[in-house]
CSV table of C-alpha atoms in Angstrom, one decimal:
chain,number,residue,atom,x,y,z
I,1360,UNK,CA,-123.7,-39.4,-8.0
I,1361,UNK,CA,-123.1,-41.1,-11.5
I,1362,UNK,CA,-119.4,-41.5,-12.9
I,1363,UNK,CA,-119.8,-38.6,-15.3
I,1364,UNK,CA,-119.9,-36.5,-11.9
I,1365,UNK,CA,-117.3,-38.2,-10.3
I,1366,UNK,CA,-114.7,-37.8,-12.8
I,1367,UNK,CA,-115.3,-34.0,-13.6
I,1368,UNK,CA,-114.8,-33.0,-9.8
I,1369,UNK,CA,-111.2,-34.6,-10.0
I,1370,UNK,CA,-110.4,-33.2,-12.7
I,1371,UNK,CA,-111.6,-30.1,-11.8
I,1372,UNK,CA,-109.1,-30.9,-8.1
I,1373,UNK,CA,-106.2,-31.8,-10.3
I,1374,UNK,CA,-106.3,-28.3,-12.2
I,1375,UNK,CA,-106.5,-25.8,-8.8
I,1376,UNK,CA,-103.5,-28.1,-7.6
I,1377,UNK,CA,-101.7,-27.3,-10.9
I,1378,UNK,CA,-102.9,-24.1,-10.7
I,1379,UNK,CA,-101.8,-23.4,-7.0
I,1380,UNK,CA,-98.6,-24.7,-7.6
I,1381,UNK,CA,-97.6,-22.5,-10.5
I,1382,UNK,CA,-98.6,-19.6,-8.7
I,1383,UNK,CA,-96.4,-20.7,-5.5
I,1384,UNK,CA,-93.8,-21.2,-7.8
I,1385,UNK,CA,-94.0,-17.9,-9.6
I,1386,UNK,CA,-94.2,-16.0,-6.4
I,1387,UNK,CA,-91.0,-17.8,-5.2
I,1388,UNK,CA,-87.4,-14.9,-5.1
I,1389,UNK,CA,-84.7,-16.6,-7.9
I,1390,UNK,CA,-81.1,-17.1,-5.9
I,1391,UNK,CA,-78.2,-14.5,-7.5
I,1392,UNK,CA,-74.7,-15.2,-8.7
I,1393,UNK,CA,-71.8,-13.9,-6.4
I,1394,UNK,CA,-70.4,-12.2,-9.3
I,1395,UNK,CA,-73.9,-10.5,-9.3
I,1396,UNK,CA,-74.3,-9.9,-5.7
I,1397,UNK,CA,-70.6,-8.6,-5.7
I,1398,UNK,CA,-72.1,-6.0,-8.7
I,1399,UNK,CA,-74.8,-4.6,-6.5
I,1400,UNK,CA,-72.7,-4.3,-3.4
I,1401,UNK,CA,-69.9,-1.8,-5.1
I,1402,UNK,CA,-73.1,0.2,-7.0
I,1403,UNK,CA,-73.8,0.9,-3.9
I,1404,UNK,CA,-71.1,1.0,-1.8
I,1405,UNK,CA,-68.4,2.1,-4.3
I,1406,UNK,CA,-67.4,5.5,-2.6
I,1407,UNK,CA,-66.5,3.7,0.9
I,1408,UNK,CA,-63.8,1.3,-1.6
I,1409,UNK,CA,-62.3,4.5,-2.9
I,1410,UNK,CA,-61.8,6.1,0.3
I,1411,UNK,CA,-60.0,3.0,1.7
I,1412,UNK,CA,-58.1,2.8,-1.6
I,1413,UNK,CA,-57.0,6.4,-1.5
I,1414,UNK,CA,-56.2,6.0,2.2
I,1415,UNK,CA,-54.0,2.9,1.9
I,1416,UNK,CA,-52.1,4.4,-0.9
I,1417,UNK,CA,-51.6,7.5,1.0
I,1418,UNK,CA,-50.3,5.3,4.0
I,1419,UNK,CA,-47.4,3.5,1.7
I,1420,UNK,CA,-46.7,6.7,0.4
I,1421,UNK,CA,-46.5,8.2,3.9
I,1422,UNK,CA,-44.0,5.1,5.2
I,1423,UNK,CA,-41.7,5.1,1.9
I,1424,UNK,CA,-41.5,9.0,2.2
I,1425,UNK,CA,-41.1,9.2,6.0
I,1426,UNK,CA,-39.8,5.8,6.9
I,1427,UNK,CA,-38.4,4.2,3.6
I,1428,UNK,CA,-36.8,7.0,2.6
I,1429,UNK,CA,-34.6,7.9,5.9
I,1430,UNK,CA,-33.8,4.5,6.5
I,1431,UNK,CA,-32.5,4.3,3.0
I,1432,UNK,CA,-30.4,7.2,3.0
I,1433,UNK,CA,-28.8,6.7,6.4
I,1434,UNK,CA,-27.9,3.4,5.1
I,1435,UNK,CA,-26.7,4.7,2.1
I,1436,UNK,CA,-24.4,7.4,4.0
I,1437,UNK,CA,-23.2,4.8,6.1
I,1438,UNK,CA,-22.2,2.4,3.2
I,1439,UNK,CA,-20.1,5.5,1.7
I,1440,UNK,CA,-16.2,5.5,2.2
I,1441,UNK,CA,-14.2,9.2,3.9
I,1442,UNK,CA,-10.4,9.1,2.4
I,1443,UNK,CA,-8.1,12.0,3.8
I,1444,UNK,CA,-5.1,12.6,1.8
I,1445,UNK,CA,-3.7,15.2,3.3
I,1446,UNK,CA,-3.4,17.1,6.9
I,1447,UNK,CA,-1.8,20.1,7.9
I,1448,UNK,CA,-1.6,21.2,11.3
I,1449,UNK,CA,0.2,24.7,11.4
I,1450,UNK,CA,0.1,27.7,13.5
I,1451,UNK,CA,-0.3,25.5,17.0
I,1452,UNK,CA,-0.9,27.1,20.1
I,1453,UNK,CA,-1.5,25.4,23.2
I,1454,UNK,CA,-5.2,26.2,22.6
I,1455,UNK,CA,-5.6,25.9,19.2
I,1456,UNK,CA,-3.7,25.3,15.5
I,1457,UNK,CA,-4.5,26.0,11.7
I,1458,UNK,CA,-6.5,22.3,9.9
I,1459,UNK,CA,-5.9,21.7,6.2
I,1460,UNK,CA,-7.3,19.1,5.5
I,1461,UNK,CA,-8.0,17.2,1.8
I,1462,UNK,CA,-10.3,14.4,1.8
I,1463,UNK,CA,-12.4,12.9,-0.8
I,1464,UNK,CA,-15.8,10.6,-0.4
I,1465,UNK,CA,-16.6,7.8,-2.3
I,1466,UNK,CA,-20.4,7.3,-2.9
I,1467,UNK,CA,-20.8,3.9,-5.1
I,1468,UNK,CA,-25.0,4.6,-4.3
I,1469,UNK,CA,-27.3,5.0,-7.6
I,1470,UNK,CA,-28.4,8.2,-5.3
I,1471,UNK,CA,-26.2,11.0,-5.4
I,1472,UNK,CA,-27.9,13.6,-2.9
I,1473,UNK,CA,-26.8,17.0,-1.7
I,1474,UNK,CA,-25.3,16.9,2.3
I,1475,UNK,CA,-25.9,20.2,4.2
I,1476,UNK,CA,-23.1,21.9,5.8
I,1477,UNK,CA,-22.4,20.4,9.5
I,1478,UNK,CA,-20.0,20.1,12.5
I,1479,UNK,CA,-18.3,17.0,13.3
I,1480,UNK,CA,-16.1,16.0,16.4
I,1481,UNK,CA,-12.8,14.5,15.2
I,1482,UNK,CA,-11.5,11.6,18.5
I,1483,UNK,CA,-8.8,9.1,18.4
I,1484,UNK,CA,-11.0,5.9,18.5
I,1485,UNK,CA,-12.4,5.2,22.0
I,1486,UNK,CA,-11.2,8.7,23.6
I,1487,UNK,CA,-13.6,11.6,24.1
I,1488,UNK,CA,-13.4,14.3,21.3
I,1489,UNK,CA,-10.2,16.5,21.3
I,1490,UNK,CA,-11.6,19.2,18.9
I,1491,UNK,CA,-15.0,19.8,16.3
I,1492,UNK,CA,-14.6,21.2,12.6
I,1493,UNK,CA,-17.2,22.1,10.3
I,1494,UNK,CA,-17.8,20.2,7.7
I,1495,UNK,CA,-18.7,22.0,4.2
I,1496,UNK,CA,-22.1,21.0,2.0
I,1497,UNK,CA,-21.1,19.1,-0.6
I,1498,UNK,CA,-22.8,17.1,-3.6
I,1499,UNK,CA,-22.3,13.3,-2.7
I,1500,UNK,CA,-21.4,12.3,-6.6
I,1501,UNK,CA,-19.3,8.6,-6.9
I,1502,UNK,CA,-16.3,10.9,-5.8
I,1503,UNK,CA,-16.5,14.0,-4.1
I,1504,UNK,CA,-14.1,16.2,-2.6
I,1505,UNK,CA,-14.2,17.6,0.8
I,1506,UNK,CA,-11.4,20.2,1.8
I,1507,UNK,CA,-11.4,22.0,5.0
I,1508,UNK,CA,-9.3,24.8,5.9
I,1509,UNK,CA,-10.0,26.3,9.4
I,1510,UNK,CA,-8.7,27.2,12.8
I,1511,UNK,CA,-9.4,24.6,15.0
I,1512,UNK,CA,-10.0,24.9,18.8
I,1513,UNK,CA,-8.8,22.0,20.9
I,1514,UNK,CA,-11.5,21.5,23.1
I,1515,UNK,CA,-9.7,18.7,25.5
I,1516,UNK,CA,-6.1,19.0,25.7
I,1517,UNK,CA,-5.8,15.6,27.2
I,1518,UNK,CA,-7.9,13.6,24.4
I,1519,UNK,CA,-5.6,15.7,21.8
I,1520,UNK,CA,-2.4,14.3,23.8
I,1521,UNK,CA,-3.9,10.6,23.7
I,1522,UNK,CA,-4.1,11.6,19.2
I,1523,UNK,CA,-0.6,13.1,18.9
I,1524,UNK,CA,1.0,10.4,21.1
I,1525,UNK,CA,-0.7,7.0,19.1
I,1526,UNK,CA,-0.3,9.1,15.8
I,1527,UNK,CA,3.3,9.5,16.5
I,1528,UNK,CA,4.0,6.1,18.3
I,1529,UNK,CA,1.8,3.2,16.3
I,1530,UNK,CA,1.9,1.9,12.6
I,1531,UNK,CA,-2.0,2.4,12.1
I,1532,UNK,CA,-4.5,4.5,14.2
I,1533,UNK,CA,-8.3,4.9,13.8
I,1534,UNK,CA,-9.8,8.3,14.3
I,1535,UNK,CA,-13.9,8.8,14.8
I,1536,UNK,CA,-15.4,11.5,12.9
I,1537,UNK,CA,-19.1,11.7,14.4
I,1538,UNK,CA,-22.0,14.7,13.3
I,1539,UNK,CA,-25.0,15.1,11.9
I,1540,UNK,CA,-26.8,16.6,9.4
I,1541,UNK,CA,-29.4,17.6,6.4
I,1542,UNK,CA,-29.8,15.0,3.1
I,1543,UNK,CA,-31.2,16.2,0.3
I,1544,UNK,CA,-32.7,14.1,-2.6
I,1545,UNK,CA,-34.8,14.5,-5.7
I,1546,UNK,CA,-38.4,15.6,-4.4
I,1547,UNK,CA,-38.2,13.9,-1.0
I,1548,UNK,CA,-38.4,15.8,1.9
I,1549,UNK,CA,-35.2,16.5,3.6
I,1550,UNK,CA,-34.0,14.1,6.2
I,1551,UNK,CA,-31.3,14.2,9.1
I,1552,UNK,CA,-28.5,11.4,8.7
I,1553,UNK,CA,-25.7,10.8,11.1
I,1554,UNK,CA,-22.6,11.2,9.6
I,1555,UNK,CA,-20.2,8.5,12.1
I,1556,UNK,CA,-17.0,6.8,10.3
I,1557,UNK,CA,-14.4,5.1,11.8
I,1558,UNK,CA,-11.0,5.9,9.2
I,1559,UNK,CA,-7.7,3.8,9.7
I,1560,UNK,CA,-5.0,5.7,9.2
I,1561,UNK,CA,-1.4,5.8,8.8
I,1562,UNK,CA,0.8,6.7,11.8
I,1563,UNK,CA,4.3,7.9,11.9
I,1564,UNK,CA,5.6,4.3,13.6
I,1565,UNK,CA,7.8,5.9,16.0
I,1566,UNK,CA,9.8,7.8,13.6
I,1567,UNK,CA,11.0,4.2,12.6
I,1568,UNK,CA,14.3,5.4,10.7
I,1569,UNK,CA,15.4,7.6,12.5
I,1570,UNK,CA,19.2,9.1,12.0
I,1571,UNK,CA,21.5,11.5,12.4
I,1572,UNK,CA,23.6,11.5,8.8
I,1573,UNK,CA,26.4,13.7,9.6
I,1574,UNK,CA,27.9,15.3,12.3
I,1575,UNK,CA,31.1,17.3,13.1
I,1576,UNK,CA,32.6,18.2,16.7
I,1577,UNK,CA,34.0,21.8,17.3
I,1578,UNK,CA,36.7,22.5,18.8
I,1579,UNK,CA,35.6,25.8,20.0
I,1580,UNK,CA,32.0,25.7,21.2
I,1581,UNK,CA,29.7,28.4,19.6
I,1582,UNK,CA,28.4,31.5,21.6
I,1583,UNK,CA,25.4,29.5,22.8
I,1584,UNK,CA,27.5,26.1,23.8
I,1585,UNK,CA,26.9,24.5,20.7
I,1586,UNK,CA,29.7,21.7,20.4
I,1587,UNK,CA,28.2,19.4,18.0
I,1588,UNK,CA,26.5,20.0,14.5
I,1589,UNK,CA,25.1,17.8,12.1
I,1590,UNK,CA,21.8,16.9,9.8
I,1591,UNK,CA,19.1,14.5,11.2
I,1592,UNK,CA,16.6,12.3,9.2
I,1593,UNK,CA,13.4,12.4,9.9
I,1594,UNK,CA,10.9,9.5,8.0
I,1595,UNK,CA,7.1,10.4,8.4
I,1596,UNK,CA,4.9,7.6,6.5
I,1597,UNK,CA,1.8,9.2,7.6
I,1598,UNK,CA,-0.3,11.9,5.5
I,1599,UNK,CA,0.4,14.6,8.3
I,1600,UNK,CA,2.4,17.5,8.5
I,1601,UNK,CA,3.2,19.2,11.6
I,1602,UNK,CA,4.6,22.2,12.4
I,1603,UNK,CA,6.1,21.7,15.6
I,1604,UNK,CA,8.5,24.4,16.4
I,1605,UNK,CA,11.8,24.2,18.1
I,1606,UNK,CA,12.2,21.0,18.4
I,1607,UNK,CA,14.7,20.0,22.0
I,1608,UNK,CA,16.1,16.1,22.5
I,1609,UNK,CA,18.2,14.6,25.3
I,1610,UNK,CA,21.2,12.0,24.3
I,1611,UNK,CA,21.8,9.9,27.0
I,1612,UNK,CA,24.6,7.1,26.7
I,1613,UNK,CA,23.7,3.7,28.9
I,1614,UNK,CA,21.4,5.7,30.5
I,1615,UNK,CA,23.7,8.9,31.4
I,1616,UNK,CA,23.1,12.2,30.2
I,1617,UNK,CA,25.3,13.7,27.9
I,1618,UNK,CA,23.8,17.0,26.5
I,1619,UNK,CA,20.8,17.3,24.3
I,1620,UNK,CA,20.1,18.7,20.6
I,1621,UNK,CA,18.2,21.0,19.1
I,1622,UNK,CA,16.3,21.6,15.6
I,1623,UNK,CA,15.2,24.7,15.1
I,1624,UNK,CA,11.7,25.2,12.9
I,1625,UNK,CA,10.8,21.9,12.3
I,1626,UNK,CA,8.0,20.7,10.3
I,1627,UNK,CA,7.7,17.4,9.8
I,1628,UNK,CA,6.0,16.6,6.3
I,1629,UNK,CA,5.0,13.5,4.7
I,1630,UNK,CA,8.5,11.6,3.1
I,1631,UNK,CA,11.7,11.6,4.4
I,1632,UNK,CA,12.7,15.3,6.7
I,1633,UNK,CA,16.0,16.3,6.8
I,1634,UNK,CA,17.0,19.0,8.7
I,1635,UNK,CA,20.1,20.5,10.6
I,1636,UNK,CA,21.0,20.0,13.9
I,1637,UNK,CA,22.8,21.8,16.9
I,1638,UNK,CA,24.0,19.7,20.2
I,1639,UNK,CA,25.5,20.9,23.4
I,1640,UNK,CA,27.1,17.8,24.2
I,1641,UNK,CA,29.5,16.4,27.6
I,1642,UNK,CA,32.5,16.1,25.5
I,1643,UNK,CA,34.8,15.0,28.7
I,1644,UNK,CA,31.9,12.9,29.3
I,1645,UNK,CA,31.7,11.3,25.7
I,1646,UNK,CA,35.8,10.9,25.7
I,1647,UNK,CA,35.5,9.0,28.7
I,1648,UNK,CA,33.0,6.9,27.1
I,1649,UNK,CA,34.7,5.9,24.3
I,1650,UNK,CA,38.5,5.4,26.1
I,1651,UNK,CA,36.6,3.0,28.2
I,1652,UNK,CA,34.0,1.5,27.0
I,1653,UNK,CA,33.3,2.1,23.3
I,1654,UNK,CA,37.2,1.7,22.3
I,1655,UNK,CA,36.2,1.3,19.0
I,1656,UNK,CA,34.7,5.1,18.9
I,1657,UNK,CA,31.3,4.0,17.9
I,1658,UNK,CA,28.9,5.6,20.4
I,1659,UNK,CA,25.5,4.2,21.1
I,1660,UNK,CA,23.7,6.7,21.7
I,1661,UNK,CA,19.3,7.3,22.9
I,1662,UNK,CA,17.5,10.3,22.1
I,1663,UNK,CA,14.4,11.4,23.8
I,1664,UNK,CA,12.1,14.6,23.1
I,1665,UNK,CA,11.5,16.8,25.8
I,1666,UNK,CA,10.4,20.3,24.0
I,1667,UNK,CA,8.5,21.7,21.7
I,1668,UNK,CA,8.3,25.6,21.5
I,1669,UNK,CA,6.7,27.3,18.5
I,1670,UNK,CA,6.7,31.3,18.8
I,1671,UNK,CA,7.6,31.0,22.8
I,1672,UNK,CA,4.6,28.6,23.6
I,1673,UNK,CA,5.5,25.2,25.0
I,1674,UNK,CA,3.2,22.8,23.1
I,1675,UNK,CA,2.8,19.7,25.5
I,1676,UNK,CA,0.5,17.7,23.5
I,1677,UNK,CA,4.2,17.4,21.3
I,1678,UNK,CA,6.2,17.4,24.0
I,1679,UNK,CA,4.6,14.6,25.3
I,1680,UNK,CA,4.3,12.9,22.1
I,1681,UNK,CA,7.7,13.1,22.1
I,1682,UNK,CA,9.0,11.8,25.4
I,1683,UNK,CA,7.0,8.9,25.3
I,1684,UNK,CA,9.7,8.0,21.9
I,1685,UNK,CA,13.5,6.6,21.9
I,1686,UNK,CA,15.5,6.9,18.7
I,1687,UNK,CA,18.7,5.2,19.1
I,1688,UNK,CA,22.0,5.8,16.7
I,1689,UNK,CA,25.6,5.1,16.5
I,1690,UNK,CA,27.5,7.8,16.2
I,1691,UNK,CA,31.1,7.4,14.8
I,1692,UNK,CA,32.9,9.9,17.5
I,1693,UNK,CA,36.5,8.5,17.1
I,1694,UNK,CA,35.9,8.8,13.1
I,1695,UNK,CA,34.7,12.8,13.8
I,1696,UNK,CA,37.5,13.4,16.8
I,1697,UNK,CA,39.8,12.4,13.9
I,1698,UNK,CA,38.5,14.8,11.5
I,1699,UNK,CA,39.3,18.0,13.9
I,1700,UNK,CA,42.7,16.6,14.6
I,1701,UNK,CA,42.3,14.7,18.0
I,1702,UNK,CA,43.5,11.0,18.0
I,1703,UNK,CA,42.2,9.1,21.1
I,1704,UNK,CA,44.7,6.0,22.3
């Protein structure tokens, strides 16, 4: 073969290389973007994104509506404030008695929702539940009021005892007002919030002050054996009034009986109570007293409750209220023997 030959076959070789090499090439896939192969998966797959989309949205909405929402209110509810300003217990029976009650609630929440009408048990704190009132819907504004005015059945007498006794004995109590019921807000669905507060209030501190002002013996007893007449003070710090009836105390002097006193109709209201009062009294034993032991004629004198009768019903949840108390005064006997004319050596 001469070089002329030679040479055209490899070049002839080098060209189907070239040429088989662009073909390989051509025929070869071109690797995408991820930005491009993110394109062409949501073309295609766009409707299965929406329906996750629509269904996670719906879930939030679902758990702010039914699980937000409640947990928000009940914490709102529990973050408001109950102030009573005034209760009136009247008409008591053993059973039962007549609630007035004025109370306001402050709401310092930006939500101000409407609270459906509800009962509630009222307690001294830590004692079962002496009686249940209904509560009346009210629009829970920054300050809204809440009056009641209902009979009331006193559903345990003892628990109603236990109230009446620490009311009338302590400085401070705390009652428990407990129920439940329907919130309303904006579009929200209604929810069901307990209603539970704890409020301190003011007791009656034994009837701290206590006194009888004036007194006057008589000479000749009255037709029922009243010997003794005279006004007594009654202080009652507390918002309460109560009505309590015919109102009977025992005197005793270093421990010895010596009669007991009456006050008839007594209602004792928020302030100072002043109110007249009948005794039959031991006068020999009160003369005795003072020739021997109180020469001076000042007469030391403790008074205990023992009754309470409103229209013929004994009312023992007073009555023993008012045992469980001691006032003590000094009365000035030689000063009132004086005044009727009898001078004791």
């Amino acid at each position: 073969m001469s070089q002329a030959e030679v040479s055209s076959t490899t070049d002839h070789s080098s060209m189907e290389k070239r040429n088989s090499t662009h073909v390989e090439e051509a025929g070869m896939p071109q690797r995408r973007t991820f930005g491009q192969k993110l394109k062409a998966h949501l073309k295609k797959w766009w409707w299965l994104h929406a329906i996750i989309f629509i269904a996670l949205l719906l879930l939030i909405i679902l758990l702010l509506v039914y699980v937000g929402f409640p947990r928000i209110a009940q914490s709102e509810i529990n973050n408001s404030t109950l102030n009573i300003t005034s209760v009136d217990i009247s008409n008591p029976t053993e059973t039962s008695f007549v609630l007035a009650q004025d109370s306001f609630i402050i709401n310092d929440s930006a939500y101000h929702p409407q609270l459906d009408a509800f009962n509630a048990s009222l307690a001294l704190q830590g004692e079962a539940p002496y009686a249940y009132v209904t509560i009346p819907a009210l629009h829970a504004t920054a300050t809204a009021e809440s009056d009641l005015q209902q009979t009331v059945q006193i559903t345990n007498l003892t628990a109603f005892t236990a109230f009446t006794t620490a009311l009338l004995g302590n400085d401070m109590v705390n009652m428990e007002v407990h129920g439940s019921t329907g919130l309303h807000e904006m579009a929200f669905p209604a929810t069901t919030v307990d209603y539970d507060k704890i409020m301190p209030l003011t007791g009656m501190s034994s009837l701290s002050g206590f006194n009888v002002t004036s007194f006057q013996i008589l000479l000749i007893p009255l037709a029922n054996g009243t010997n003794m007449v005279g006004d007594v003070l009654i202080p009652n710090p507390s918002v309460f009034t109560f009505a309590m009836g015919n109102v009977t105390m025992n005197l005793f002097v270093a421990g010895a009986y010596i009669g007991n006193s009456t006050i008839d109709n007594l209602v004792i209201a928020p302030g100072n109570n002043t109110y007249p009062m009948s005794s039959i009294t031991n006068q020999t034993a009160v003369i005795l007293a003072i020739t021997e032991t109180y020469k001076d004629g000042m007469l030391p004198v403790d008074i205990v409750g023992s009754s309470s009768v409103y229209d013929g019903v004994h009312l023992t949840y007073y009555e023993k209220a008012l045992s469980s108390l001691t006032q003590h005064v000094t009365l000035n006997v030689g000063a009132a023997l004086k005044a009727i004319g009898v001078t004791i050596p």
